[in-house]
């Protein structure tokens, strides 16, 4: 029998494979999440996230210089707040001289071109480890939105470029947009975590910030009343369309690798840029396997990030950003 169609023809040589390659991963696809703490010249490793550190502002600025020179154009900021600054309202989040505000100013001064995307959520500031204010044992959606608006305006005043609300309250994109407009921050954008699932893959991150929901019978034990149920897919499309209608500039899907079906469906549905969060637990799995010699670290990183892009991501939030940038630059 004569075979007319042979798919292997175009796989014959590296040059031919390069010519027909559909997805090209570049350093411009990455956003590096960064953990900041008080102090100076301080750097602490984060357990379960080999190669990732909490750093004081001075060392964070140094790291941002290095990231930008490697081709990474965006950072996503998270603060480790001391317990005595936490309460139910999260009001430290809009302290003009708070850790986040000072970090933003310091990065802007040193690396003005870096796109600064602070996390907008109350959990690192909440004594209960929740993204919402608690009222009678329940998350108070609308009171939380008011807090998120105050936080956003304060971060915009400090010089942030794009707000990244990760809380999953209803209506917060519209509220934040209105707050920014009313205060003259018409050019400050919103990257909305539109479809963020209640996921066990956030474990290492919560350890890094000490931000897991607290054991307390008067507060919800998990985040399932606001983050999405991982059994659902159509609901994600609804969440995305609502955030687009409310004025989001970029849409986030989170986690990444186990949720690429959602990324692909959202890609087919909207034309706004899509961000995908390759979360802490995904990073931890890869690192654990690599440290055991069970996976080739470098190849597995490049493959996973390329596949996230192939699914439809325009940008990828990943703890492997720096490592991947170094690999791509060589
Ligand atoms: C909280 C927040 C979380 C992450 C980013 N922002 C954790 C959570 O929702 O509990 C997770 C990131 C990661 O695991 O890498 N607003």
GROMACS .gro file of N, CA, C and O and ligand atoms in nm, residues 33 35 49 76 78 119-124 129-131 164-168 193 196-206 209 211-213 223 226-227 254-255 277-283 317 319, ligand 1:
model
  212
   33UNK      N    1   0.606   3.583   4.055
   33UNK     CA    2   0.549   3.615   4.186
   33UNK      C    3   0.663   3.631   4.287
   33UNK      O    4   0.758   3.555   4.286
   35UNK      N    5   0.773   3.722   4.704
   35UNK     CA    6   0.733   3.731   4.845
   35UNK      C    7   0.824   3.830   4.917
   35UNK      O    8   0.946   3.819   4.910
   49UNK      N    9   0.918   2.509   4.832
   49UNK     CA   10   0.939   2.582   4.707
   49UNK      C   11   1.089   2.607   4.689
   49UNK      O   12   1.135   2.721   4.702
   76UNK      N   13   0.454   4.005   4.041
   76UNK     CA   14   0.329   3.996   4.115
   76UNK      C   15   0.371   3.989   4.263
   76UNK      O   16   0.450   3.904   4.299
   78UNK      N   17   0.351   3.977   4.684
   78UNK     CA   18   0.283   3.922   4.803
   78UNK      C   19   0.361   3.959   4.928
   78UNK      O   20   0.483   3.947   4.930
  119UNK      N   21  -0.080   4.180   4.437
  119UNK     CA   22  -0.195   4.098   4.471
  119UNK      C   23  -0.293   4.186   4.548
  119UNK      O   24  -0.254   4.255   4.642
  120UNK      N   25  -0.420   4.184   4.507
  120UNK     CA   26  -0.522   4.257   4.581
  120UNK      C   27  -0.613   4.153   4.648
  120UNK      O   28  -0.692   4.088   4.580
  121UNK      N   29  -0.594   4.135   4.778
  121UNK     CA   30  -0.674   4.039   4.856
  121UNK      C   31  -0.640   4.061   5.002
  121UNK      O   32  -0.530   4.110   5.034
  122UNK      N   33  -0.732   4.027   5.089
  122UNK     CA   34  -0.711   4.056   5.231
  122UNK      C   35  -0.642   3.944   5.308
  122UNK      O   36  -0.598   3.966   5.421
  123UNK      N   37  -0.632   3.825   5.251
  123UNK     CA   38  -0.586   3.712   5.334
  123UNK      C   39  -0.450   3.731   5.405
  123UNK      O   40  -0.439   3.692   5.521
  124UNK      N   41  -0.350   3.794   5.344
  124UNK     CA   42  -0.225   3.811   5.420
  124UNK      C   43  -0.240   3.909   5.537
  124UNK      O   44  -0.156   3.915   5.625
  129UNK      N   45  -0.716   3.452   5.813
  129UNK     CA   46  -0.662   3.389   5.692
  129UNK      C   47  -0.764   3.377   5.581
  129UNK      O   48  -0.759   3.285   5.501
  130UNK      N   49  -0.859   3.471   5.577
  130UNK     CA   50  -0.959   3.470   5.470
  130UNK      C   51  -0.943   3.590   5.378
  130UNK      O   52  -0.894   3.695   5.419
  131UNK      N   53  -0.991   3.573   5.255
  131UNK     CA   54  -0.987   3.684   5.159
  131UNK      C   55  -1.103   3.780   5.179
  131UNK      O   56  -1.111   3.883   5.112
  164UNK      N   57  -0.418   4.316   4.075
  164UNK     CA   58  -0.444   4.174   4.051
  164UNK      C   59  -0.531   4.117   4.164
  164UNK      O   60  -0.481   4.051   4.255
  165UNK      N   61  -0.664   4.144   4.158
  165UNK     CA   62  -0.751   4.093   4.265
  165UNK      C   63  -0.768   3.941   4.256
  165UNK      O   64  -0.811   3.887   4.156
  166UNK      N   65  -0.732   3.873   4.366
  166UNK     CA   66  -0.732   3.726   4.368
  166UNK      C   67  -0.833   3.670   4.467
  166UNK      O   68  -0.827   3.554   4.504
  167UNK      N   69  -0.928   3.753   4.509
  167UNK     CA   70  -1.016   3.719   4.622
  167UNK      C   71  -1.142   3.642   4.584
  167UNK      O   72  -1.199   3.574   4.667
  168UNK      N   73  -1.192   3.662   4.461
  168UNK     CA   74  -1.313   3.595   4.413
  168UNK      C   75  -1.444   3.644   4.477
  168UNK      O   76  -1.545   3.573   4.475
  193UNK      N   77  -0.852   3.773   3.866
  193UNK     CA   78  -0.856   3.629   3.883
  193UNK      C   79  -1.002   3.592   3.866
  193UNK      O   80  -1.080   3.595   3.961
  196UNK      N   81  -1.086   3.135   3.957
  196UNK     CA   82  -0.990   3.084   4.055
  196UNK      C   83  -1.059   2.976   4.136
  196UNK      O   84  -1.162   3.000   4.199
  197UNK      N   85  -1.001   2.858   4.132
  197UNK     CA   86  -1.063   2.742   4.196
  197UNK      C   87  -1.012   2.723   4.339
  197UNK      O   88  -0.898   2.755   4.370
  198UNK      N   89  -1.098   2.668   4.426
  198UNK     CA   90  -1.057   2.628   4.561
  198UNK      C   91  -0.970   2.504   4.542
  198UNK      O   92  -1.019   2.398   4.508
  199UNK      N   93  -0.839   2.521   4.561
  199UNK     CA   94  -0.745   2.417   4.518
  199UNK      C   95  -0.646   2.379   4.627
  199UNK      O   96  -0.597   2.465   4.700
  200UNK      N   97  -0.617   2.250   4.634
  200UNK     CA   98  -0.516   2.203   4.729
  200UNK      C   99  -0.375   2.240   4.681
  200UNK      O  100  -0.280   2.228   4.756
  201UNK      N  101  -0.364   2.286   4.558
  201UNK     CA  102  -0.233   2.320   4.503
  201UNK      C  103  -0.179   2.455   4.556
  201UNK      O  104  -0.072   2.496   4.516
  202UNK      N  105  -0.256   2.525   4.641
  202UNK     CA  106  -0.206   2.651   4.698
  202UNK      C  107  -0.129   2.630   4.828
  202UNK      O  108  -0.085   2.726   4.891
  203UNK      N  109  -0.116   2.505   4.872
  203UNK     CA  110  -0.055   2.476   5.003
  203UNK      C  111   0.078   2.544   5.030
  203UNK      O  112   0.092   2.617   5.130
  204UNK      N  113   0.179   2.527   4.944
  204UNK     CA  114   0.310   2.587   4.972
  204UNK      C  115   0.305   2.739   4.982
  204UNK      O  116   0.373   2.799   5.064
  205UNK      N  117   0.220   2.802   4.901
  205UNK     CA  118   0.204   2.948   4.904
  205UNK      C  119   0.152   2.993   5.042
  205UNK      O  120   0.201   3.088   5.100
  206UNK      N  121   0.051   2.922   5.093
  206UNK     CA  122  -0.006   2.963   5.222
  206UNK      C  123   0.095   2.946   5.335
  206UNK      O  124   0.096   3.025   5.430
  209UNK      N  125   0.334   3.254   5.337
  209UNK     CA  126   0.282   3.380   5.392
  209UNK      C  127   0.213   3.361   5.525
  209UNK      O  128   0.167   3.457   5.585
  211UNK      N  129  -0.075   3.232   5.566
  211UNK     CA  130  -0.204   3.294   5.534
  211UNK      C  131  -0.318   3.193   5.521
  211UNK      O  132  -0.425   3.227   5.472
  212UNK      N  133  -0.296   3.068   5.562
  212UNK     CA  134  -0.403   2.969   5.550
  212UNK      C  135  -0.518   3.003   5.645
  212UNK      O  136  -0.496   3.062   5.750
  213UNK      N  137  -0.644   2.967   5.609
  213UNK     CA  138  -0.757   2.990   5.700
  213UNK      C  139  -0.727   2.930   5.838
  213UNK      O  140  -0.678   2.818   5.847
  223UNK      N  141  -1.204   2.797   5.173
  223UNK     CA  142  -1.242   2.911   5.090
  223UNK      C  143  -1.348   2.875   4.987
  223UNK      O  144  -1.365   2.945   4.886
  226UNK      N  145  -1.618   3.110   4.824
  226UNK     CA  146  -1.585   3.213   4.723
  226UNK      C  147  -1.502   3.160   4.607
  226UNK      O  148  -1.526   3.196   4.493
  227UNK      N  149  -1.404   3.074   4.634
  227UNK     CA  150  -1.330   3.017   4.521
  227UNK      C  151  -1.414   2.906   4.456
  227UNK      O  152  -1.497   2.843   4.521
  254UNK      N  153  -0.675   3.002   3.722
  254UNK     CA  154  -0.585   2.953   3.827
  254UNK      C  155  -0.646   2.836   3.900
  254UNK      O  156  -0.764   2.846   3.934
  255UNK      N  157  -0.572   2.728   3.931
  255UNK     CA  158  -0.436   2.694   3.892
  255UNK      C  159  -0.417   2.676   3.741
  255UNK      O  160  -0.509   2.702   3.664
  277UNK      N  161  -0.200   3.103   3.605
  277UNK     CA  162  -0.113   3.093   3.723
  277UNK      C  163  -0.069   2.950   3.743
  277UNK      O  164  -0.148   2.863   3.778
  278UNK      N  165   0.058   2.926   3.718
  278UNK     CA  166   0.124   2.798   3.743
  278UNK      C  167   0.160   2.801   3.894
  278UNK      O  168   0.263   2.854   3.932
  279UNK      N  169   0.071   2.749   3.978
  279UNK     CA  170   0.075   2.781   4.122
  279UNK      C  171   0.182   2.705   4.200
  279UNK      O  172   0.249   2.615   4.149
  280UNK      N  173   0.189   2.741   4.329
  280UNK     CA  174   0.296   2.690   4.416
  280UNK      C  175   0.300   2.538   4.421
  280UNK      O  176   0.408   2.478   4.419
  281UNK      N  177   0.185   2.472   4.428
  281UNK     CA  178   0.184   2.326   4.437
  281UNK      C  179   0.232   2.259   4.309
  281UNK      O  180   0.293   2.152   4.313
  282UNK      N  181   0.207   2.323   4.196
  282UNK     CA  182   0.256   2.270   4.068
  282UNK      C  183   0.409   2.278   4.066
  282UNK      O  184   0.478   2.185   4.022
  283UNK      N  185   0.460   2.392   4.114
  283UNK     CA  186   0.605   2.412   4.122
  283UNK      C  187   0.667   2.311   4.218
  283UNK      O  188   0.770   2.249   4.189
  317UNK      N  189   0.203   3.333   3.515
  317UNK     CA  190   0.259   3.362   3.647
  317UNK      C  191   0.325   3.232   3.693
  317UNK      O  192   0.257   3.131   3.709
  319UNK      N  193   0.664   3.051   3.936
  319UNK     CA  194   0.782   3.059   4.024
  319UNK      C  195   0.907   3.015   3.949
  319UNK      O  196   1.018   3.036   3.996
  331LIG     C1  197  -0.473   3.454   4.804
  331LIG     C2  198  -0.386   3.394   4.701
  331LIG     C3  199  -0.351   3.260   4.696
  331LIG     C4  200  -0.263   3.244   4.589
  331LIG     C5  201  -0.247   3.369   4.530
  331LIG     N1  202  -0.324   3.464   4.600
  331LIG     C6  203  -0.387   3.147   4.786
  331LIG     C7  204  -0.526   3.127   4.823
  331LIG     O1  205  -0.619   3.165   4.751
  331LIG     O2  206  -0.547   3.072   4.930
  331LIG     C8  207  -0.201   3.113   4.553
  331LIG     C9  208  -0.079   3.116   4.471
  331LIG    C10  209  -0.003   2.990   4.467
  331LIG     O3  210  -0.039   2.885   4.525
  331LIG     O4  211   0.102   2.993   4.402
  331LIG     N2  212  -0.549   3.563   4.773
   0.00000   0.00000   0.00000
